[in-house]
CSV table of C-alpha atoms in Angstrom, one decimal:
chain,number,residue,atom,x,y,z
N,1,GLY,CA,52.2,-51.4,-23.9
N,2,THR,CA,49.4,-49.6,-25.7
N,3,TYR,CA,46.6,-51.7,-24.2
N,4,TRP,CA,47.8,-51.6,-20.6
N,5,PRO,CA,46.2,-48.3,-19.7
N,6,HIS,CA,43.0,-49.4,-21.3
N,7,ALA,CA,42.9,-52.5,-19.2
N,8,GLN,CA,43.4,-50.3,-16.1
N,9,PHE,CA,40.6,-48.1,-17.4
N,10,TYR,CA,38.2,-51.1,-17.6
N,11,LEU,CA,39.2,-52.1,-14.0
N,12,ALA,CA,38.4,-48.5,-12.8
N,13,ARG,CA,35.1,-48.6,-14.6
N,14,ILE,CA,34.2,-51.9,-12.9
N,15,ALA,CA,35.2,-50.5,-9.6
N,16,LEU,CA,32.9,-47.4,-10.2
N,17,ILE,CA,30.0,-49.6,-11.2
N,18,ALA,CA,30.6,-51.7,-8.0
N,19,LYS,CA,30.5,-48.5,-6.0
N,20,GLU,CA,34.2,-49.1,-5.0
N,21,ASP,CA,35.1,-45.4,-5.6
N,22,HIS,CA,38.3,-45.7,-3.5
N,23,LEU,CA,39.6,-48.6,-5.6
N,24,ALA,CA,38.8,-46.7,-8.8
N,25,GLU,CA,40.7,-43.6,-7.5
N,26,LYS,CA,43.7,-45.8,-6.5
N,27,ILE,CA,43.8,-47.4,-10.0
N,28,LEU,CA,43.6,-44.0,-11.7
N,29,ALA,CA,46.1,-42.4,-9.4
N,30,ALA,CA,48.6,-45.1,-10.2
N,31,LEU,CA,48.1,-44.4,-14.0
N,32,THR,CA,48.4,-40.7,-13.7
N,33,PRO,CA,52.2,-40.4,-13.8
N,34,LYS,CA,52.5,-43.0,-16.6
N,35,ILE,CA,50.2,-41.2,-19.1
N,36,LYS,CA,51.8,-38.2,-20.8
N,37,SER,CA,49.6,-35.2,-21.6
N,38,THR,CA,50.4,-35.8,-25.3
N,39,ASP,CA,48.9,-39.3,-25.1
N,40,SER,CA,45.3,-39.4,-26.2
N,41,ALA,CA,44.7,-41.8,-23.2
N,42,HIS,CA,44.9,-38.8,-20.9
N,43,TYR,CA,41.4,-37.7,-22.0
N,44,GLU,CA,39.9,-41.0,-20.9
N,45,LEU,CA,41.9,-40.8,-17.7
N,46,SER,CA,40.5,-37.3,-17.0
N,47,TYR,CA,37.0,-38.6,-17.8
N,48,LEU,CA,37.3,-41.5,-15.3
N,49,LYS,CA,38.7,-39.3,-12.7
N,50,GLY,CA,35.7,-37.0,-13.2
N,51,GLN,CA,33.4,-40.0,-12.8
N,52,ALA,CA,35.1,-41.0,-9.5
N,53,CYS,CA,34.9,-37.5,-8.1
N,54,PHE,CA,31.2,-37.2,-9.2
N,55,HIS,CA,30.4,-40.5,-7.4
N,56,ALA,CA,32.2,-39.2,-4.3
N,57,GLU,CA,30.0,-36.0,-4.6
N,58,ASP,CA,33.0,-33.8,-5.2
N,59,TYR,CA,31.4,-31.9,-8.0
N,60,VAL,CA,33.9,-29.1,-8.3
N,61,LYS,CA,36.8,-31.5,-8.8
N,62,ALA,CA,34.6,-33.6,-11.1
N,63,ALA,CA,33.9,-30.6,-13.3
N,64,ALA,CA,37.6,-29.8,-13.6
N,65,HIS,CA,38.4,-33.3,-14.7
N,66,PHE,CA,35.4,-33.4,-17.2
N,67,GLU,CA,36.7,-30.2,-18.8
N,68,LYS,CA,40.1,-31.9,-19.3
N,69,ALA,CA,38.4,-35.0,-20.8
N,70,ILE,CA,37.2,-33.3,-24.0
N,71,PRO,CA,39.9,-32.8,-26.7
N,72,GLU,CA,40.1,-29.2,-28.0
N,73,LYS,CA,40.3,-30.7,-31.6
N,74,ASN,CA,38.0,-33.5,-32.7
N,75,ALA,CA,35.9,-33.3,-29.5
N,76,ASP,CA,33.4,-35.7,-31.2
N,77,SER,CA,36.1,-38.4,-31.1
N,78,ALA,CA,35.7,-38.7,-27.3
N,79,PRO,CA,32.8,-41.1,-26.8
N,80,TRP,CA,32.3,-39.6,-23.3
N,81,GLN,CA,31.8,-36.0,-24.6
N,82,GLU,CA,28.1,-35.9,-24.0
N,83,ASP,CA,28.4,-37.5,-20.6
N,84,CYS,CA,30.9,-34.8,-19.6
N,85,LEU,CA,28.7,-32.0,-20.8
N,86,TYR,CA,25.7,-33.6,-19.0
N,87,HIS,CA,27.4,-33.7,-15.7
């Protein structure tokens, strides 16, 4: 359903806060094939993948994910926009 990806996003956030980067990556990898590029949830997925890569000190991959996390239209609608630009 609509809320299922968001529940998984919260679990990934909790894993990142707990410094369980591997677990966060596993959760996000399982979601990747289920979220279509036309679904707005793919922006949040990219943001969280960027966070996981950043925590793992893979800054090049993190930057690529952060770029995909900001919508081309209505960029302000992404609450993580400033965080992506900061990283």
